[in-house]
mmCIF file of C-alpha atoms and ligand atoms in Angstrom:
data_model
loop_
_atom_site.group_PDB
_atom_site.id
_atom_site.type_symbol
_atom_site.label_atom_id
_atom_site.label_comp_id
_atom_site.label_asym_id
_atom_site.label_seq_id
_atom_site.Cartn_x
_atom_site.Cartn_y
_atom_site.Cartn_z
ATOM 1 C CA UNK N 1 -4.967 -9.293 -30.956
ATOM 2 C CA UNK N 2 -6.943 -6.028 -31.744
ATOM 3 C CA UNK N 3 -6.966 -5.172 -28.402
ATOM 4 C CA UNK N 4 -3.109 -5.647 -27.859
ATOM 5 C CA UNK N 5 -0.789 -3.040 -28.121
ATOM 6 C CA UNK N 6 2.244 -2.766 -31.278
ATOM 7 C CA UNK N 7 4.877 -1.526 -29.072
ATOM 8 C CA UNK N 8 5.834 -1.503 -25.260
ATOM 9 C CA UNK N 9 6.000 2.332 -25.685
ATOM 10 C CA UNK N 10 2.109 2.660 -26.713
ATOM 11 C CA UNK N 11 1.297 0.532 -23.646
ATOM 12 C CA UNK N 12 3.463 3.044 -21.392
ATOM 13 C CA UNK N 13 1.884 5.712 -22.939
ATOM 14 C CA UNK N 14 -1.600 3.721 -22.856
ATOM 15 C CA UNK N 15 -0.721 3.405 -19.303
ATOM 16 C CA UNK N 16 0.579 6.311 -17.971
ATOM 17 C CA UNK N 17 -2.678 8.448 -19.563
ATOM 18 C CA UNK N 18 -4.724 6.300 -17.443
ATOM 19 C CA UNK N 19 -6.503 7.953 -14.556
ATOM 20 C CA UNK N 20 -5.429 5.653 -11.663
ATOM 21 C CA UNK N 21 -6.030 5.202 -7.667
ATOM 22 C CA UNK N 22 -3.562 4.173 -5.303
ATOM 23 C CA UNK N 23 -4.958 1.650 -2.593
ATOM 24 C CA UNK N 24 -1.632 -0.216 -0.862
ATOM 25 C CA UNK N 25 1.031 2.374 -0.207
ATOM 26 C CA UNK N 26 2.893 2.516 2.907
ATOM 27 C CA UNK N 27 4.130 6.203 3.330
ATOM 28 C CA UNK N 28 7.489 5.157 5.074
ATOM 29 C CA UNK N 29 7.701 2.789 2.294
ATOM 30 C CA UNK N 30 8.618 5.689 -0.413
ATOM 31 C CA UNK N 31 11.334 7.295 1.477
ATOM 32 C CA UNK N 32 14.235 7.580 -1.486
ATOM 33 C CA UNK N 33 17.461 7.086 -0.153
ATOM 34 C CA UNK N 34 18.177 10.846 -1.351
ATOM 35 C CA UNK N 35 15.187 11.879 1.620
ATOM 36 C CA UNK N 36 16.397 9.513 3.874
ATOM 37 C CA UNK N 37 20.786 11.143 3.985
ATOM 38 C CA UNK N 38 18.425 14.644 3.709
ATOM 39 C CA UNK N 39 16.414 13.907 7.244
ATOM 40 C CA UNK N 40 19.598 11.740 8.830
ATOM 41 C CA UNK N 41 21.709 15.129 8.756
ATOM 42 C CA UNK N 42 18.925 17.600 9.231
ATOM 43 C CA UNK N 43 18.352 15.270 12.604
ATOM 44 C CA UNK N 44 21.699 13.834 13.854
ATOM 45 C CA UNK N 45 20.306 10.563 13.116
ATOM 46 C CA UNK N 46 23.570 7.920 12.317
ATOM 47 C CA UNK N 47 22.700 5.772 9.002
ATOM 48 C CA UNK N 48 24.445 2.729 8.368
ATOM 49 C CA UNK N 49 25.511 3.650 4.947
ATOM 50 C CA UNK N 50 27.902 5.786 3.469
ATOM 51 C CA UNK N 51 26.171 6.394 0.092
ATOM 52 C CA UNK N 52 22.793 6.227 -1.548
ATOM 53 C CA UNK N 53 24.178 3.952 -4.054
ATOM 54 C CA UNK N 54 25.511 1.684 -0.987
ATOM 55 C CA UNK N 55 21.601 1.816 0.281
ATOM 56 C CA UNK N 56 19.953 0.708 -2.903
ATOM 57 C CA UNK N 57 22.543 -2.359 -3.044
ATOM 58 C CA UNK N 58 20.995 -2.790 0.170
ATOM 59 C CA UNK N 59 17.541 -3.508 -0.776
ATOM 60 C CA UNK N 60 18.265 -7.056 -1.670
ATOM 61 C CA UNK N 61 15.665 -9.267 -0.153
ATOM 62 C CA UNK N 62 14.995 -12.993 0.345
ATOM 63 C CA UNK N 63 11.695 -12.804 2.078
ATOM 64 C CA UNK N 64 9.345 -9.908 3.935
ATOM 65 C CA UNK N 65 11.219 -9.844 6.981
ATOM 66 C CA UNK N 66 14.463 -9.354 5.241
ATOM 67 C CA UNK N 67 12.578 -6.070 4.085
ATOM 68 C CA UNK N 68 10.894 -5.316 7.470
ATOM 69 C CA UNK N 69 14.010 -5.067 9.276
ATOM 70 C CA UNK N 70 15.600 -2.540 6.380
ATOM 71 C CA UNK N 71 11.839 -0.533 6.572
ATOM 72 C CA UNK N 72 11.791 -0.017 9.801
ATOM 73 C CA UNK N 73 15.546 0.799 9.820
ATOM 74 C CA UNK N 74 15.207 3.337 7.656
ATOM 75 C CA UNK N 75 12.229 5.462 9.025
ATOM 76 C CA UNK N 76 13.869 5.887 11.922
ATOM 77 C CA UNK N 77 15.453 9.169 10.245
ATOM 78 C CA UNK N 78 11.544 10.643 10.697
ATOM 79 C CA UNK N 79 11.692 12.831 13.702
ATOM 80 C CA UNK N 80 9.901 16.326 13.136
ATOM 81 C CA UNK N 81 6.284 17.320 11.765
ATOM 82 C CA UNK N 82 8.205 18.496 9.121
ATOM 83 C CA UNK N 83 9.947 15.068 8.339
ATOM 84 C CA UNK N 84 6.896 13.236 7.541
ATOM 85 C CA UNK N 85 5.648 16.546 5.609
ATOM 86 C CA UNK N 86 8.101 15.928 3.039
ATOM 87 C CA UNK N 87 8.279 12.659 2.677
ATOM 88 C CA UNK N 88 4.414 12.547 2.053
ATOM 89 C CA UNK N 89 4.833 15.614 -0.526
ATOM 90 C CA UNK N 90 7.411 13.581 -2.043
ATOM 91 C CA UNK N 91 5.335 10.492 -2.517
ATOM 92 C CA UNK N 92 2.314 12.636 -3.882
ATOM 93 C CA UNK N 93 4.639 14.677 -6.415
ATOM 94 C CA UNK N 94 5.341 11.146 -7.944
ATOM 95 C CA UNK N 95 2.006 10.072 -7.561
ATOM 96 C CA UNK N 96 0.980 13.134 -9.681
ATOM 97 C CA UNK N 97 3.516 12.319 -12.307
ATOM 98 C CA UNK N 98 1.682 8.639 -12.938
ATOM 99 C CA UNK N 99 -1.913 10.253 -13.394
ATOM 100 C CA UNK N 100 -2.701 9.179 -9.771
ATOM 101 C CA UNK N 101 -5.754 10.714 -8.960
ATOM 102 C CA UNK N 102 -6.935 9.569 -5.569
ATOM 103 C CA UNK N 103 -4.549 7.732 -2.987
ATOM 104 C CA UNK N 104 -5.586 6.057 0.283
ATOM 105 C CA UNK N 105 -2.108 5.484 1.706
ATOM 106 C CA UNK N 106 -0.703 3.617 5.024
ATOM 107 C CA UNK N 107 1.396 4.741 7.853
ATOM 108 C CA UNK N 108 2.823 2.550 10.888
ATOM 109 C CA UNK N 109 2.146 4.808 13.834
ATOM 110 C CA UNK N 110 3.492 2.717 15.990
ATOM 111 C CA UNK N 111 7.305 2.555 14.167
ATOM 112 C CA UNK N 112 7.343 6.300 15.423
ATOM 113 C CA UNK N 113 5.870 6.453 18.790
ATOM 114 C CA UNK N 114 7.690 3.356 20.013
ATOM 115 C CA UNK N 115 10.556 5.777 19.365
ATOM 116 C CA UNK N 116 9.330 8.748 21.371
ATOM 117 C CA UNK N 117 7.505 10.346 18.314
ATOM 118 C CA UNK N 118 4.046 11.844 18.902
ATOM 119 C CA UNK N 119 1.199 10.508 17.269
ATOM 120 C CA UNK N 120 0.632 14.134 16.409
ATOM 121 C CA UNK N 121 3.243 14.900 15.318
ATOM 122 C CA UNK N 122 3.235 11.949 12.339
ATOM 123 C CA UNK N 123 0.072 12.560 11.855
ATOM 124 C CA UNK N 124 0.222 16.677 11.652
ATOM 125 C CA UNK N 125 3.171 16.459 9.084
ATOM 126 C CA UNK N 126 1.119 13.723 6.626
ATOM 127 C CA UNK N 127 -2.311 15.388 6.945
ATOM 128 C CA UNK N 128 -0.890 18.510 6.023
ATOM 129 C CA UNK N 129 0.911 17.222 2.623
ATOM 130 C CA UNK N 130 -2.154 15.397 1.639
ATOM 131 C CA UNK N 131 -4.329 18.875 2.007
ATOM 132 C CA UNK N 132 -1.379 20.903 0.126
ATOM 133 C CA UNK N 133 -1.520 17.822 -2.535
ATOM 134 C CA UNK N 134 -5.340 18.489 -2.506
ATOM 135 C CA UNK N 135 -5.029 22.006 -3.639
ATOM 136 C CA UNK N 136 -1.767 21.723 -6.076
ATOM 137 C CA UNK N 137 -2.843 18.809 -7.805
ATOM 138 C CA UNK N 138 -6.874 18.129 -7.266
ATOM 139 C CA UNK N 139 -5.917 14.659 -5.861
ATOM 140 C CA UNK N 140 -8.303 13.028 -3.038
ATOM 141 C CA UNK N 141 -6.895 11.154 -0.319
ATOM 142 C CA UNK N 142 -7.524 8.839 3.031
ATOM 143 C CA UNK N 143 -5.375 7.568 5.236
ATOM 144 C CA UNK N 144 -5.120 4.207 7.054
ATOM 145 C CA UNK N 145 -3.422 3.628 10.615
ATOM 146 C CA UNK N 146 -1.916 0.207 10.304
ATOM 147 C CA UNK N 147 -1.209 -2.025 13.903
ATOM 148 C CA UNK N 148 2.216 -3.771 13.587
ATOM 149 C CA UNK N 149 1.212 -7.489 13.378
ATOM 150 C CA UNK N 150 4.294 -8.661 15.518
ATOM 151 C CA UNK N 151 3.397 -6.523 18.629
ATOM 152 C CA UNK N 152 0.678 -7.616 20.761
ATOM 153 C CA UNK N 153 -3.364 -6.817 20.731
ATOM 154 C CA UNK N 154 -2.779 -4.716 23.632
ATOM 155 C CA UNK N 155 -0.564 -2.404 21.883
ATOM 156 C CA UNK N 156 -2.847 -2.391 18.721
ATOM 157 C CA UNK N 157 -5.346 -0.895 21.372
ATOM 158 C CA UNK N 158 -3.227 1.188 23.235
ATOM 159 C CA UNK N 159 -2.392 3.077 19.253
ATOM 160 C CA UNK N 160 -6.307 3.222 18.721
ATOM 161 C CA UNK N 161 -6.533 4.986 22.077
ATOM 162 C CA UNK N 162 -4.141 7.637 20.724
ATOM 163 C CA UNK N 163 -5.658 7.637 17.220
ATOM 164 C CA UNK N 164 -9.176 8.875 19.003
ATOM 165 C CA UNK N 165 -8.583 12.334 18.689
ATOM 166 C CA UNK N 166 -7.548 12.183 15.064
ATOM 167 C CA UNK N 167 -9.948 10.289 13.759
ATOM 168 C CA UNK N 168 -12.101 13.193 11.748
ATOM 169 C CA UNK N 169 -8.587 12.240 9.571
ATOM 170 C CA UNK N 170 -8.267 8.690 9.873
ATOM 171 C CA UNK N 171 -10.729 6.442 7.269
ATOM 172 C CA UNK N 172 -9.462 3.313 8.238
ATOM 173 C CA UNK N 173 -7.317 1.135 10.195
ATOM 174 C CA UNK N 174 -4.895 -1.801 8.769
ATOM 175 C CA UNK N 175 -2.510 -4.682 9.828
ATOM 176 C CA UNK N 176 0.791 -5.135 8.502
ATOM 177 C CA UNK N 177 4.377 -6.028 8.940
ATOM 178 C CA UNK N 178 5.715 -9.820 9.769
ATOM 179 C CA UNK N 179 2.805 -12.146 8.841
ATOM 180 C CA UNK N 180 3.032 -15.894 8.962
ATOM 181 C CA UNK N 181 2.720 -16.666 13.179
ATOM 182 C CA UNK N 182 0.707 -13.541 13.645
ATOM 183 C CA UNK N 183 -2.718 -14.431 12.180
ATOM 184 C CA UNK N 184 -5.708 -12.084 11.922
ATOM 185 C CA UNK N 185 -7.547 -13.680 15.111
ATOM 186 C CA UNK N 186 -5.278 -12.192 17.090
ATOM 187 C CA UNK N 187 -6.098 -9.363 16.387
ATOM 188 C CA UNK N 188 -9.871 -9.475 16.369
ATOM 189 C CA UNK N 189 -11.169 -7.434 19.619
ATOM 190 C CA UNK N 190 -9.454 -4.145 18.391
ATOM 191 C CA UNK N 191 -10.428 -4.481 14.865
ATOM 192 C CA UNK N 192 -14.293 -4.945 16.223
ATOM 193 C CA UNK N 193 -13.564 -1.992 18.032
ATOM 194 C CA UNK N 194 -12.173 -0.062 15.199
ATOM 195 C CA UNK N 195 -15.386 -1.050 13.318
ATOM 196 C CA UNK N 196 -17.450 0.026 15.753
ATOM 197 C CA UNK N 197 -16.212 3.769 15.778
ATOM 198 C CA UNK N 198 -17.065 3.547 11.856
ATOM 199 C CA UNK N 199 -13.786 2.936 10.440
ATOM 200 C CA UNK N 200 -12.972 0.919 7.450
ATOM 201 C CA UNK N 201 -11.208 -2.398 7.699
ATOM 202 C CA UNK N 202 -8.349 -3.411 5.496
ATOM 203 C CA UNK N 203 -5.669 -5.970 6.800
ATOM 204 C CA UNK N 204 -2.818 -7.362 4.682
ATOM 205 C CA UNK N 205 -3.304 -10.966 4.108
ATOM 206 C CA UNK N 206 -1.766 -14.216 1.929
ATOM 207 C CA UNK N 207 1.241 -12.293 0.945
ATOM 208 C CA UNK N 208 3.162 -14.989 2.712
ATOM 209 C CA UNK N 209 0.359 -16.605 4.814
ATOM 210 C CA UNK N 210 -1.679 -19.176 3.889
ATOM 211 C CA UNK N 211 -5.111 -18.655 2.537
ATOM 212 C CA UNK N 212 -7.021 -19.438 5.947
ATOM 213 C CA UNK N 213 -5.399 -15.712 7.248
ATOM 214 C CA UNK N 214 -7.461 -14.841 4.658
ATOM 215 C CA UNK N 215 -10.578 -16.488 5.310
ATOM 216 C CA UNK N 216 -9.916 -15.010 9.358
ATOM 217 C CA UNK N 217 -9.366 -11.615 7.589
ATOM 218 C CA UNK N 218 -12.596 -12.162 5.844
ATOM 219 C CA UNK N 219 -14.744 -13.522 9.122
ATOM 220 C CA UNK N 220 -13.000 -12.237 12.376
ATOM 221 C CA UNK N 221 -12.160 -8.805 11.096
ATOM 222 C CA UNK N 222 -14.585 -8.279 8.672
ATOM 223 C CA UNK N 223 -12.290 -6.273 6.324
ATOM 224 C CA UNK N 224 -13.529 -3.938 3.264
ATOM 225 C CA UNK N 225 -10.711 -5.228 1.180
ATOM 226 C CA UNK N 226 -7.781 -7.482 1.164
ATOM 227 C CA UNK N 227 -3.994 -6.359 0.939
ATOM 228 C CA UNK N 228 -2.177 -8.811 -1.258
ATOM 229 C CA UNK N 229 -4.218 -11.613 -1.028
ATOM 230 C CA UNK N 230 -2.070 -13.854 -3.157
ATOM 231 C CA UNK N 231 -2.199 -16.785 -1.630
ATOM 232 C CA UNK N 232 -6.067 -17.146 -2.013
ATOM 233 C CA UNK N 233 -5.480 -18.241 -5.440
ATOM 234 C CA UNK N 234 -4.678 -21.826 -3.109
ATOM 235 C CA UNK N 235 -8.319 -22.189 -2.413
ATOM 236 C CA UNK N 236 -10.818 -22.559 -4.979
ATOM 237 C CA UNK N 237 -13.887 -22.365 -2.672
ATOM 238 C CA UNK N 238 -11.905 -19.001 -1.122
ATOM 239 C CA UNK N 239 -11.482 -17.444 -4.738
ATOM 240 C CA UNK N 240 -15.062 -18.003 -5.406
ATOM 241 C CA UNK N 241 -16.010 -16.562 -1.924
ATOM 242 C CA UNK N 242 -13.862 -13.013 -2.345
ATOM 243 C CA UNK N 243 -15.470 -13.072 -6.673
ATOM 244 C CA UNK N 244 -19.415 -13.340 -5.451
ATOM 245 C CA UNK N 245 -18.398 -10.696 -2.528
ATOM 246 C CA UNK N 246 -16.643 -8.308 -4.795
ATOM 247 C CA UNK N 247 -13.785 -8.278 -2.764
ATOM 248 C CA UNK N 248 -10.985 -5.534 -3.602
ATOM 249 C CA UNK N 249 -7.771 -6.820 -3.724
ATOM 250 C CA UNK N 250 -4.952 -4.615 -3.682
ATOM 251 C CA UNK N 251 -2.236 -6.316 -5.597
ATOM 252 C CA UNK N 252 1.102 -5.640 -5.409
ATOM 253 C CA UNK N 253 3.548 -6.535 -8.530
ATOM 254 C CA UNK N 254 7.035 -5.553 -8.213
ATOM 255 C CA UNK N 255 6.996 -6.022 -4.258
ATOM 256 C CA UNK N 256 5.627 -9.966 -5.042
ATOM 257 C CA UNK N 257 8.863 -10.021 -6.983
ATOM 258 C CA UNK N 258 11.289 -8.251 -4.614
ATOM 259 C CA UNK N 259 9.899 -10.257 -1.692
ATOM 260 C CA UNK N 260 10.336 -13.402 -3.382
ATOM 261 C CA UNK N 261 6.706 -13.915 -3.046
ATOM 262 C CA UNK N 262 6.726 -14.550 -7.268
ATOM 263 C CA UNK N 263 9.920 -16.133 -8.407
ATOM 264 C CA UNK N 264 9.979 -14.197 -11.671
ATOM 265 C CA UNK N 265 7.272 -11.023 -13.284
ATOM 266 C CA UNK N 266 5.958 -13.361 -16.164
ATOM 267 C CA UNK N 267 4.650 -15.538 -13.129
ATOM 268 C CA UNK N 268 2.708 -13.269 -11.197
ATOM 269 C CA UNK N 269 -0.890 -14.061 -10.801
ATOM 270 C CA UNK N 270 -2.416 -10.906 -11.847
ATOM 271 C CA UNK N 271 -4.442 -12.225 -14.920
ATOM 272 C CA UNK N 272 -5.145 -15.345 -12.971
ATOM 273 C CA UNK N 273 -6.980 -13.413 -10.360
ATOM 274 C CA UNK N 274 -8.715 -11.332 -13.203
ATOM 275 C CA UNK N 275 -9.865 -14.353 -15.069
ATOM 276 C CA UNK N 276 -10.893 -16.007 -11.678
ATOM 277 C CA UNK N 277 -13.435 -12.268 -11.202
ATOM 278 C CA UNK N 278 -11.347 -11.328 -8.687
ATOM 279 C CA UNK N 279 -11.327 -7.577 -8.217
ATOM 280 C CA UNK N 280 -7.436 -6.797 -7.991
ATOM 281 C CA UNK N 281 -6.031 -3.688 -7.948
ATOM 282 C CA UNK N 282 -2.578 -2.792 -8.565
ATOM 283 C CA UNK N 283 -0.456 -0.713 -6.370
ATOM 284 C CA UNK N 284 3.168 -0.086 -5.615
ATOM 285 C CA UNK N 285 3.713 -1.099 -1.477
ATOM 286 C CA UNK N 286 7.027 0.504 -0.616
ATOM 287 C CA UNK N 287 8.240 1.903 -3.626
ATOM 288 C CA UNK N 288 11.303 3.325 -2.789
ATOM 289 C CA UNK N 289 12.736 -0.401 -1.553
ATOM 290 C CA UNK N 290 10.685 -2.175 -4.333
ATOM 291 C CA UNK N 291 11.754 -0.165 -7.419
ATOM 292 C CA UNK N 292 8.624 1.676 -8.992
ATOM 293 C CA UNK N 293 5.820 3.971 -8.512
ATOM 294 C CA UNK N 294 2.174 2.787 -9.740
ATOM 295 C CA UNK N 295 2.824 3.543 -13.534
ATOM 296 C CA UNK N 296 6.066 1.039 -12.871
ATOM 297 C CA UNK N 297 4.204 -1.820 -11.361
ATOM 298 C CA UNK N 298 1.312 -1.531 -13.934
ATOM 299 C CA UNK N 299 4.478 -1.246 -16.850
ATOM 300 C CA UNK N 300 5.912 -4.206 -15.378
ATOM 301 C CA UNK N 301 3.382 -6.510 -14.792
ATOM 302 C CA UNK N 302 1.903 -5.306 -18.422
ATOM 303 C CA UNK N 303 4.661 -6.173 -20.536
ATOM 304 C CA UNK N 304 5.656 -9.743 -19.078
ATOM 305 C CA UNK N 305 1.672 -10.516 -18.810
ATOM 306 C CA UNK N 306 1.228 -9.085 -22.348
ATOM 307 C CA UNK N 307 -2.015 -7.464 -20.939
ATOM 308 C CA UNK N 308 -4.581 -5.703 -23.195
ATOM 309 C CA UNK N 309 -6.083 -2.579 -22.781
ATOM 310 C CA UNK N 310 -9.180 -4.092 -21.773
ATOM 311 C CA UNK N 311 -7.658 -5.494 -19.034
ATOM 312 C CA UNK N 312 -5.727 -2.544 -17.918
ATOM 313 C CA UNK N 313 -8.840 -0.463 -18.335
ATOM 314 C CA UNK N 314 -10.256 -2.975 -15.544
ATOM 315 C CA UNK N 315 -7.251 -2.599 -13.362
ATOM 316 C CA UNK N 316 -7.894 1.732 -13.106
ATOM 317 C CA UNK N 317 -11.594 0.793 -12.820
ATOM 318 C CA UNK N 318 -11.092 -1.506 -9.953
ATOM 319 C CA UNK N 319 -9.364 1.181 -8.622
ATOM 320 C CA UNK N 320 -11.654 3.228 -7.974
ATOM 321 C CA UNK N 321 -14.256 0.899 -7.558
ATOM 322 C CA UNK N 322 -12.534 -0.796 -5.071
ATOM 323 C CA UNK N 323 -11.298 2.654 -3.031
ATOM 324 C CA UNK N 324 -13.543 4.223 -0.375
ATOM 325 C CA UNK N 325 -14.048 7.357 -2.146
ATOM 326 C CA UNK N 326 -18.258 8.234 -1.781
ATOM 327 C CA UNK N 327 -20.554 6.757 -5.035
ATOM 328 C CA UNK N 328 -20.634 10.029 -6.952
ATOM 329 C CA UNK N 329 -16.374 10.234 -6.805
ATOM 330 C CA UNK N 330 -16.497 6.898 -8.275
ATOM 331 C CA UNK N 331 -18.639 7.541 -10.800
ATOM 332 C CA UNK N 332 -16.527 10.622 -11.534
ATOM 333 C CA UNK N 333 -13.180 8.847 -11.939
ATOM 334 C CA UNK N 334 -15.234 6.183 -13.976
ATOM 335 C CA UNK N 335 -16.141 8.633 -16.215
ATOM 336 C CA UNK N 336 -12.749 10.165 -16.786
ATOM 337 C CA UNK N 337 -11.465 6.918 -17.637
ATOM 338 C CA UNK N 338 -14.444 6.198 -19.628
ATOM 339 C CA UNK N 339 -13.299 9.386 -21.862
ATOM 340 C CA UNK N 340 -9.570 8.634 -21.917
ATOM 341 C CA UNK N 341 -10.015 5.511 -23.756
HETATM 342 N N1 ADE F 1 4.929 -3.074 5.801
HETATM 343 C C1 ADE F 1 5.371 -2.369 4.742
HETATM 344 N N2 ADE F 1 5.256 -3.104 3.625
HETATM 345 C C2 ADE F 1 4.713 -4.293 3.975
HETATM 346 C C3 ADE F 1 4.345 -5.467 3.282
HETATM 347 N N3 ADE F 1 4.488 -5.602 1.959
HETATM 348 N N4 ADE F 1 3.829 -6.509 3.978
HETATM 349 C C4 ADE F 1 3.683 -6.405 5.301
HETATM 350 N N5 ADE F 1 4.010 -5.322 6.001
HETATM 351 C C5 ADE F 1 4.530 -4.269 5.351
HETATM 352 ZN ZN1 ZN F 2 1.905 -3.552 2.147
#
């Protein structure tokens, strides 16, 4: 294949020279058990483990709520403005490292306040990493307030209330954590109201649910992309609905395999969805629970996919394509990739 690649060091090296974006990343999600003993004794916080080694044998999951209930565990050791500081300098150091150019990451507002943390104090502690990460390292960033899918509408609305003030630094807003029982439409006054003070719309969707949370995410929320989306691959007419809309889907490999959502790498859907025109994306979730940054999930996917260079040049593209960076950004990152390959 003259398009392949002789070695699985070229395509790392292929890979990791590629100018990238980073669309699905929960910021709580890439707290390293090294952070997390750091912030439990700089707090007083009591952990339930006695080594970092004993966390990472942990992070053994069947299923997302076997995660979800380790997640939201573990943030529990954010407490100052200077917590959530370094754990989002953390995540953008490694972003750096894997030629991540532009990141539009998520954070779970209310896994902090319903915990007697101020809104502004999360949000004061990540704003002002993603500035410093501006200036050190030239890379762009968003940010996108997701509601917690297992609390109630009410709730979702009461956390846009206290997002109002913020929201010169808040693109968009998101829906995340448990997913099957807790289906878009219930969620679909806040997320008009969301839309209506000019925010984007992302919510995750078909990671575990079936494809008609999609199809709600699609006509009740009116969402700008799709997190995940796996499960749309079920529904022919719904595959051919998200290709003709260009819907971005933000794909994410080594969590589909840590999550049991793929029972193995070499079965993940990736090429599937780019054969089907599907705009995917790839991106790394929680990569501290899930085992890899971006360049890992591309690496991973890559190799057991045997994907060409053509394809991971679509990947990066999609990327930025699919981000909600202005036209003339885009064009700029499509350029740079443009002259790296
Ligand atoms: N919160 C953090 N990671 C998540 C995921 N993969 N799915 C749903 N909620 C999440
Ligand atoms: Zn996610």
């Amino acid at each position: 294949m003259p398009d392949g690649f002789a070695t699985r060091d070229e395509r790392a090296a292929f890979i990791a020279a590629l100018p990238k974006a980073e669309l699905h990343l929960h910021i709580e999600g890439s707290l390293e058990p090294e952070l997390m003993f750091e912030l439990a004794q700089r707090n007083n916080v009591a952990i339930p483990f006695a080594s970092v080694e004993e966390v990472r044998a942990a992070y053994a999951f069947s299923n997302l709520q076997d995660f979800l209930d380790i997640y939201y565990q573990g943030m529990g050791v954010l407490h100052t403005e200077q917590d959530f500081h370094d754990l989002t300098a953390a995540y953008c150091a490694r972003a750096n490292a894997d030629n991540v150019r532009h990141i539009e990451i998520f954070f779970d507002p209310q896994g902090h306040t319903e915990r007697g943390i101020a809104f502004a104090t999360v949000i004061a502690g990540i704003t002002r990493a993603l500035d410093d990460a501006g200036a050190r390292y030239g890379m762009s960033s968003k940010l996108i307030m997701c509601f917690l899918r297992h609390l109630s509408e009410a709730e979702a609305e009461a956390t846009l209330d206290e997002a109002l003030p913020f929201l010169d630094r808040i693109t968009g807003v998101g829906l995340d954590s448990s997913e099957v029982g807790h289906p878009p439409a219930k969620f679909e006054r806040v997320f008009a109201r969301a839309r209506g003070l000019g925010l984007k719309i992302v919510a995750h969707a078909g990671e575990e649910g079936p494809p008609a949370y999609v199809r709600e995410a699609l006509d009740l929320l009116g969402v700008d992309r799709i997190d995940h989306g796996n499960r749309s691959l079920e529904d022919a007419a719904l595959v051919r609905r998200l290709a003709d809309e260009g819907m971005t889907l933000t794909v994410c490999p080594l969590s589909n395999l840590k999550l049991c959502v793929v029972n193995d790498i070499a079965d993940h859907p990736l090429r599937t969805m780019l054969d089907a025109g599907l705009r995917a994306t790839v991106n790394s979730d929680d990569p501290s629970y899930f085992g890899g940054y971006v360049n890992a999930n591309y690496l991973a996917v890559a190799n057991a996919l045997d994907l060409s260079r053509d394809e991971l040049v679509t990947l990066a593209c999609n990327s930025f394509t699919g981000s909600f960076l202005d036209d003339a950004a885009k064009a700029r990152h499509l350029a740079a990739i443009e002259a790296c390959v």
